[in-house]
């Protein structure tokens, strides 16, 4: 019989992340893999009925269990450092023909001697995260937890927001700007180091299948045409098995000697 503790972790992984398409498509930022996962975990704690941001509280050990890593002081410190760097980072979003500077977090508190964290999201994010009625993207938190490349999450969100169109065509340079890729001026390097890895993880772990066709102008690849397809039931069942196996591998613990 499943314990209450393990059930809560599994339920947490199924929480929906809901963001406006404007926030996904018109923002420019670069976050580490762990920063993105922590941020999306916080967003998944927003309730549909929330009219304002409250202090979202969680325990470090719950975050460790959710991500399938050990609950130890080193990982607590890593999360603490991640929260601090996330709070220190600002980003740009296009709004009404202007570039607006926003931040992700504010009002961060950690209870002394505990691993309890209280965080508020920045008030400027309210139009993009609260009580969304149209033009928003929703996905399950579990889809991104096993990803190992920081660009995979950002590319997944971006392509998921265009899923309703099925096809999304964008210039290579604009696409790099949206996901804030630094370097890789050569397309082959960009494809191998960023695009191929992201598409592989998206197709393996999420609810969509993605294919990309490079479009040439003369001798240079200038555009990318993505085809974004909702997975059928059989593919979703297979993807769910992969995610569960992935979490099982992350969460496996050495048994005490003499135990089987």
mmCIF file of C-alpha atoms in Angstrom:
data_model
loop_
_atom_site.group_PDB
_atom_site.id
_atom_site.type_symbol
_atom_site.label_atom_id
_atom_site.label_comp_id
_atom_site.label_asym_id
_atom_site.label_seq_id
_atom_site.Cartn_x
_atom_site.Cartn_y
_atom_site.Cartn_z
ATOM 1 C CA UNK A 1 0.000 0.000 0.000
ATOM 2 C CA UNK A 2 1.326 3.436 -0.946
ATOM 3 C CA UNK A 3 2.262 5.746 1.870
ATOM 4 C CA UNK A 4 0.785 9.218 2.172
ATOM 5 C CA UNK A 5 4.271 10.680 1.645
ATOM 6 C CA UNK A 6 4.896 8.940 -1.672
ATOM 7 C CA UNK A 7 1.370 9.784 -2.839
ATOM 8 C CA UNK A 8 1.970 13.482 -2.211
ATOM 9 C CA UNK A 9 5.152 13.410 -4.277
ATOM 10 C CA UNK A 10 3.411 11.668 -7.158
ATOM 11 C CA UNK A 11 0.510 14.104 -6.950
ATOM 12 C CA UNK A 12 2.938 17.016 -7.013
ATOM 13 C CA UNK A 13 4.466 15.773 -10.236
ATOM 14 C CA UNK A 14 1.045 15.807 -11.866
ATOM 15 C CA UNK A 15 0.340 19.434 -10.965
ATOM 16 C CA UNK A 16 -0.392 21.603 -14.029
ATOM 17 C CA UNK A 17 1.840 24.492 -15.033
ATOM 18 C CA UNK A 18 -0.221 27.259 -16.681
ATOM 19 C CA UNK A 19 1.404 30.249 -18.379
ATOM 20 C CA UNK A 20 0.080 32.789 -20.825
ATOM 21 C CA UNK A 21 1.300 32.403 -24.395
ATOM 22 C CA UNK A 22 2.504 35.985 -24.227
ATOM 23 C CA UNK A 23 4.881 35.159 -21.382
ATOM 24 C CA UNK A 24 6.203 32.118 -23.256
ATOM 25 C CA UNK A 25 6.468 33.634 -26.703
ATOM 26 C CA UNK A 26 7.492 37.224 -25.990
ATOM 27 C CA UNK A 27 9.956 36.881 -23.129
ATOM 28 C CA UNK A 28 13.720 36.562 -23.386
ATOM 29 C CA UNK A 29 15.589 34.908 -20.548
ATOM 30 C CA UNK A 30 18.196 32.307 -19.785
ATOM 31 C CA UNK A 31 17.916 30.146 -16.685
ATOM 32 C CA UNK A 32 19.841 27.091 -15.591
ATOM 33 C CA UNK A 33 18.168 23.700 -15.669
ATOM 34 C CA UNK A 34 17.558 23.716 -11.913
ATOM 35 C CA UNK A 35 16.339 27.325 -11.903
ATOM 36 C CA UNK A 36 13.723 26.463 -14.518
ATOM 37 C CA UNK A 37 12.538 23.417 -12.595
ATOM 38 C CA UNK A 38 12.249 25.340 -9.320
ATOM 39 C CA UNK A 39 10.385 28.172 -11.066
ATOM 40 C CA UNK A 40 7.928 25.822 -12.780
ATOM 41 C CA UNK A 41 7.393 24.004 -9.481
ATOM 42 C CA UNK A 42 6.418 27.335 -7.892
ATOM 43 C CA UNK A 43 4.090 28.185 -10.785
ATOM 44 C CA UNK A 44 2.456 24.756 -10.441
ATOM 45 C CA UNK A 45 1.430 25.728 -6.888
ATOM 46 C CA UNK A 46 -0.816 28.553 -8.189
ATOM 47 C CA UNK A 47 -4.492 27.633 -7.809
ATOM 48 C CA UNK A 48 -7.060 28.480 -10.509
ATOM 49 C CA UNK A 49 -9.043 30.564 -8.019
ATOM 50 C CA UNK A 50 -6.053 32.689 -6.924
ATOM 51 C CA UNK A 51 -6.765 36.366 -7.633
ATOM 52 C CA UNK A 52 -3.426 37.476 -6.247
ATOM 53 C CA UNK A 53 -0.057 35.931 -5.504
ATOM 54 C CA UNK A 54 0.199 34.558 -1.996
ATOM 55 C CA UNK A 55 3.264 33.291 -0.190
ATOM 56 C CA UNK A 56 3.766 29.832 -1.624
ATOM 57 C CA UNK A 57 5.326 27.638 1.024
ATOM 58 C CA UNK A 58 7.176 24.366 0.586
ATOM 59 C CA UNK A 59 9.799 22.231 2.285
ATOM 60 C CA UNK A 60 13.182 21.630 0.704
ATOM 61 C CA UNK A 61 12.837 17.890 1.293
ATOM 62 C CA UNK A 62 9.604 17.834 -0.727
ATOM 63 C CA UNK A 63 11.372 19.564 -3.602
ATOM 64 C CA UNK A 64 14.208 17.018 -3.426
ATOM 65 C CA UNK A 65 11.753 14.111 -3.482
ATOM 66 C CA UNK A 66 9.802 15.675 -6.328
ATOM 67 C CA UNK A 67 12.968 15.867 -8.417
ATOM 68 C CA UNK A 68 14.188 12.436 -7.400
ATOM 69 C CA UNK A 69 17.354 13.516 -5.593
ATOM 70 C CA UNK A 70 18.716 12.845 -2.108
ATOM 71 C CA UNK A 71 17.457 14.921 0.816
ATOM 72 C CA UNK A 72 20.751 16.091 2.286
ATOM 73 C CA UNK A 73 22.367 19.378 3.413
ATOM 74 C CA UNK A 74 24.331 19.716 0.178
ATOM 75 C CA UNK A 75 21.190 19.596 -1.973
ATOM 76 C CA UNK A 76 19.381 21.944 0.427
ATOM 77 C CA UNK A 77 22.217 24.437 -0.036
ATOM 78 C CA UNK A 78 22.077 23.972 -3.815
ATOM 79 C CA UNK A 79 18.351 24.777 -3.799
ATOM 80 C CA UNK A 80 18.923 27.751 -1.519
ATOM 81 C CA UNK A 81 21.578 29.056 -3.932
ATOM 82 C CA UNK A 82 19.263 28.398 -6.886
ATOM 83 C CA UNK A 83 16.454 30.402 -5.275
ATOM 84 C CA UNK A 84 18.845 33.282 -4.611
ATOM 85 C CA UNK A 85 20.196 33.389 -8.175
ATOM 86 C CA UNK A 86 16.650 33.103 -9.530
ATOM 87 C CA UNK A 87 15.592 36.069 -7.392
ATOM 88 C CA UNK A 88 18.576 38.087 -8.618
ATOM 89 C CA UNK A 89 17.771 37.549 -12.290
ATOM 90 C CA UNK A 90 15.645 39.888 -14.370
ATOM 91 C CA UNK A 91 14.286 39.350 -17.860
ATOM 92 C CA UNK A 92 12.629 41.242 -20.715
ATOM 93 C CA UNK A 93 9.132 40.754 -22.055
ATOM 94 C CA UNK A 94 7.524 42.553 -24.984
ATOM 95 C CA UNK A 95 4.335 44.333 -23.922
ATOM 96 C CA UNK A 96 2.341 46.886 -25.940
ATOM 97 C CA UNK A 97 5.277 47.586 -28.240
ATOM 98 C CA UNK A 98 7.695 48.111 -25.345
ATOM 99 C CA UNK A 99 10.308 45.973 -23.640
ATOM 100 C CA UNK A 100 9.405 45.641 -19.958
ATOM 101 C CA UNK A 101 11.930 44.494 -17.367
ATOM 102 C CA UNK A 102 10.525 41.924 -14.930
ATOM 103 C CA UNK A 103 11.778 39.701 -12.158
ATOM 104 C CA UNK A 104 10.673 36.223 -11.165
ATOM 105 C CA UNK A 105 10.654 36.226 -7.359
ATOM 106 C CA UNK A 106 10.228 38.538 -4.409
ATOM 107 C CA UNK A 107 9.725 38.204 -0.630
ATOM 108 C CA UNK A 108 11.787 35.065 -0.023
ATOM 109 C CA UNK A 109 11.977 33.748 3.529
ATOM 110 C CA UNK A 110 13.473 30.606 5.059
ATOM 111 C CA UNK A 111 12.608 29.692 8.632
ATOM 112 C CA UNK A 112 15.787 29.441 10.752
ATOM 113 C CA UNK A 113 16.745 25.870 11.597
ATOM 114 C CA UNK A 114 14.241 24.440 9.131
ATOM 115 C CA UNK A 115 13.981 23.730 5.422
ATOM 116 C CA UNK A 116 10.668 25.594 5.076
ATOM 117 C CA UNK A 117 10.737 28.199 2.292
ATOM 118 C CA UNK A 118 8.161 30.923 1.643
ATOM 119 C CA UNK A 119 8.248 32.675 -1.736
ATOM 120 C CA UNK A 120 6.133 35.182 -3.612
ATOM 121 C CA UNK A 121 6.225 35.603 -7.358
ATOM 122 C CA UNK A 122 6.795 39.142 -8.631
ATOM 123 C CA UNK A 123 3.615 41.213 -8.996
ATOM 124 C CA UNK A 124 4.429 42.101 -12.614
ATOM 125 C CA UNK A 125 3.787 38.460 -13.522
ATOM 126 C CA UNK A 126 0.114 38.531 -12.471
ATOM 127 C CA UNK A 127 -1.310 39.114 -15.993
ATOM 128 C CA UNK A 128 0.661 36.117 -17.253
ATOM 129 C CA UNK A 129 -0.048 33.567 -14.503
ATOM 130 C CA UNK A 130 -3.342 34.352 -12.730
ATOM 131 C CA UNK A 131 -6.909 33.502 -13.792
ATOM 132 C CA UNK A 132 -6.046 32.942 -17.438
ATOM 133 C CA UNK A 133 -9.095 32.462 -19.650
ATOM 134 C CA UNK A 134 -7.615 32.359 -23.145
ATOM 135 C CA UNK A 135 -4.344 32.111 -25.050
ATOM 136 C CA UNK A 136 -2.522 30.100 -22.419
ATOM 137 C CA UNK A 137 -0.445 26.937 -22.388
ATOM 138 C CA UNK A 138 -0.890 24.167 -19.832
ATOM 139 C CA UNK A 139 1.281 21.128 -19.231
ATOM 140 C CA UNK A 140 2.024 18.672 -16.446
ATOM 141 C CA UNK A 141 5.032 19.419 -14.249
ATOM 142 C CA UNK A 142 6.243 15.833 -14.623
ATOM 143 C CA UNK A 143 7.002 16.368 -18.315
ATOM 144 C CA UNK A 144 10.002 18.564 -17.558
ATOM 145 C CA UNK A 145 11.382 17.011 -14.349
ATOM 146 C CA UNK A 146 13.512 14.368 -16.083
ATOM 147 C CA UNK A 147 14.970 16.703 -18.701
ATOM 148 C CA UNK A 148 18.743 17.121 -18.503
ATOM 149 C CA UNK A 149 19.346 19.975 -20.934
ATOM 150 C CA UNK A 150 18.387 23.534 -19.984
ATOM 151 C CA UNK A 151 17.230 24.336 -23.522
ATOM 152 C CA UNK A 152 14.836 21.358 -23.631
ATOM 153 C CA UNK A 153 12.424 22.961 -21.160
ATOM 154 C CA UNK A 154 12.408 26.340 -22.872
ATOM 155 C CA UNK A 155 11.974 24.810 -26.334
ATOM 156 C CA UNK A 156 9.192 22.529 -25.072
ATOM 157 C CA UNK A 157 7.252 25.468 -23.628
ATOM 158 C CA UNK A 158 7.683 27.475 -26.815
ATOM 159 C CA UNK A 159 6.595 24.672 -29.152
ATOM 160 C CA UNK A 160 3.756 23.611 -26.843
ATOM 161 C CA UNK A 161 2.369 27.160 -27.070
ATOM 162 C CA UNK A 162 2.114 26.729 -30.865
ATOM 163 C CA UNK A 163 0.622 23.238 -30.701
ATOM 164 C CA UNK A 164 -2.792 24.520 -31.825
ATOM 165 C CA UNK A 165 -1.232 25.643 -35.126
ATOM 166 C CA UNK A 166 0.542 22.299 -35.614
ATOM 167 C CA UNK A 167 3.271 24.057 -37.638
ATOM 168 C CA UNK A 168 5.590 26.773 -36.383
ATOM 169 C CA UNK A 169 8.101 28.411 -38.736
ATOM 170 C CA UNK A 170 10.743 30.752 -37.375
ATOM 171 C CA UNK A 171 14.109 32.097 -38.480
ATOM 172 C CA UNK A 172 17.117 30.416 -36.898
ATOM 173 C CA UNK A 173 18.312 33.715 -35.460
ATOM 174 C CA UNK A 174 14.922 34.598 -33.959
ATOM 175 C CA UNK A 175 14.616 31.121 -32.473
ATOM 176 C CA UNK A 176 18.065 31.432 -30.875
ATOM 177 C CA UNK A 177 17.073 34.837 -29.528
ATOM 178 C CA UNK A 178 13.883 33.458 -27.993
ATOM 179 C CA UNK A 179 15.675 30.664 -26.154
ATOM 180 C CA UNK A 180 18.731 32.870 -25.462
ATOM 181 C CA UNK A 181 21.347 30.580 -26.987
ATOM 182 C CA UNK A 182 24.848 31.977 -26.724
ATOM 183 C CA UNK A 183 27.388 30.798 -29.263
ATOM 184 C CA UNK A 184 26.887 28.057 -31.869
ATOM 185 C CA UNK A 185 27.103 30.353 -34.932
ATOM 186 C CA UNK A 186 27.477 27.233 -37.072
ATOM 187 C CA UNK A 187 24.073 25.599 -37.664
ATOM 188 C CA UNK A 188 25.450 22.064 -37.387
ATOM 189 C CA UNK A 189 26.852 22.795 -33.931
ATOM 190 C CA UNK A 190 23.551 24.385 -32.887
ATOM 191 C CA UNK A 191 21.602 21.377 -34.168
ATOM 192 C CA UNK A 192 23.842 18.803 -32.463
ATOM 193 C CA UNK A 193 24.413 20.626 -29.164
ATOM 194 C CA UNK A 194 20.953 22.143 -28.671
ATOM 195 C CA UNK A 195 18.188 21.201 -31.090
ATOM 196 C CA UNK A 196 18.680 17.440 -31.400
ATOM 197 C CA UNK A 197 19.007 16.984 -27.635
ATOM 198 C CA UNK A 198 15.911 19.068 -26.908
ATOM 199 C CA UNK A 199 13.737 17.323 -29.489
ATOM 200 C CA UNK A 200 14.860 13.927 -28.211
ATOM 201 C CA UNK A 201 13.892 14.799 -24.629
ATOM 202 C CA UNK A 202 10.604 16.396 -25.688
ATOM 203 C CA UNK A 203 9.614 13.356 -27.722
ATOM 204 C CA UNK A 204 10.635 10.988 -24.940
ATOM 205 C CA UNK A 205 9.121 12.646 -21.887
ATOM 206 C CA UNK A 206 6.256 14.931 -22.898
ATOM 207 C CA UNK A 207 2.785 14.929 -24.408
ATOM 208 C CA UNK A 208 3.891 16.113 -27.867
ATOM 209 C CA UNK A 209 6.001 14.750 -30.694
ATOM 210 C CA UNK A 210 8.139 17.254 -32.550
ATOM 211 C CA UNK A 211 9.849 17.103 -35.931
ATOM 212 C CA UNK A 212 11.880 19.899 -37.509
ATOM 213 C CA UNK A 213 12.744 20.650 -41.120
ATOM 214 C CA UNK A 214 15.561 23.135 -41.831
ATOM 215 C CA UNK A 215 14.797 25.556 -44.674
ATOM 216 C CA UNK A 216 17.618 26.887 -46.824
ATOM 217 C CA UNK A 217 18.066 30.189 -48.542
ATOM 218 C CA UNK A 218 20.898 29.642 -50.970
ATOM 219 C CA UNK A 219 23.642 27.733 -49.160
ATOM 220 C CA UNK A 220 22.566 28.690 -45.639
ATOM 221 C CA UNK A 221 19.901 27.293 -43.347
ATOM 222 C CA UNK A 222 17.872 30.340 -42.379
ATOM 223 C CA UNK A 223 14.534 28.986 -41.094
ATOM 224 C CA UNK A 224 13.206 26.097 -39.043
ATOM 225 C CA UNK A 225 9.783 24.563 -39.623
ATOM 226 C CA UNK A 226 8.550 22.606 -36.618
ATOM 227 C CA UNK A 227 5.703 20.129 -36.798
ATOM 228 C CA UNK A 228 4.076 19.723 -33.386
ATOM 229 C CA UNK A 229 1.812 16.718 -32.893
ATOM 230 C CA UNK A 230 -0.219 15.660 -29.879
ATOM 231 C CA UNK A 231 0.735 12.125 -28.913
ATOM 232 C CA UNK A 232 -1.865 9.440 -29.333
ATOM 233 C CA UNK A 233 -3.002 7.355 -26.364
ATOM 234 C CA UNK A 234 -0.538 4.529 -27.011
ATOM 235 C CA UNK A 235 2.387 6.936 -27.281
ATOM 236 C CA UNK A 236 1.264 8.700 -24.107
ATOM 237 C CA UNK A 237 1.125 5.377 -22.242
ATOM 238 C CA UNK A 238 4.662 4.598 -23.429
ATOM 239 C CA UNK A 239 5.846 8.078 -22.454
ATOM 240 C CA UNK A 240 4.303 7.667 -18.999
ATOM 241 C CA UNK A 241 6.144 4.357 -18.536
ATOM 242 C CA UNK A 242 9.406 6.046 -19.546
ATOM 243 C CA UNK A 243 8.870 8.829 -17.025
ATOM 244 C CA UNK A 244 8.017 6.399 -14.230
ATOM 245 C CA UNK A 245 11.084 4.298 -15.044
ATOM 246 C CA UNK A 246 13.161 7.461 -15.096
ATOM 247 C CA UNK A 247 11.910 8.551 -11.668
ATOM 248 C CA UNK A 248 12.424 5.014 -10.350
ATOM 249 C CA UNK A 249 16.070 5.112 -11.457
ATOM 250 C CA UNK A 250 16.564 8.524 -9.862
ATOM 251 C CA UNK A 251 14.925 7.504 -6.617
ATOM 252 C CA UNK A 252 16.506 4.090 -6.140
ATOM 253 C CA UNK A 253 18.360 3.781 -2.846
ATOM 254 C CA UNK A 254 20.945 1.311 -1.654
ATOM 255 C CA UNK A 255 19.350 -1.226 0.627
ATOM 256 C CA UNK A 256 20.988 -1.985 3.987
ATOM 257 C CA UNK A 257 23.501 -4.829 3.795
ATOM 258 C CA UNK A 258 21.871 -8.216 4.041
ATOM 259 C CA UNK A 259 18.506 -6.936 2.725
ATOM 260 C CA UNK A 260 17.003 -7.906 -0.633
#
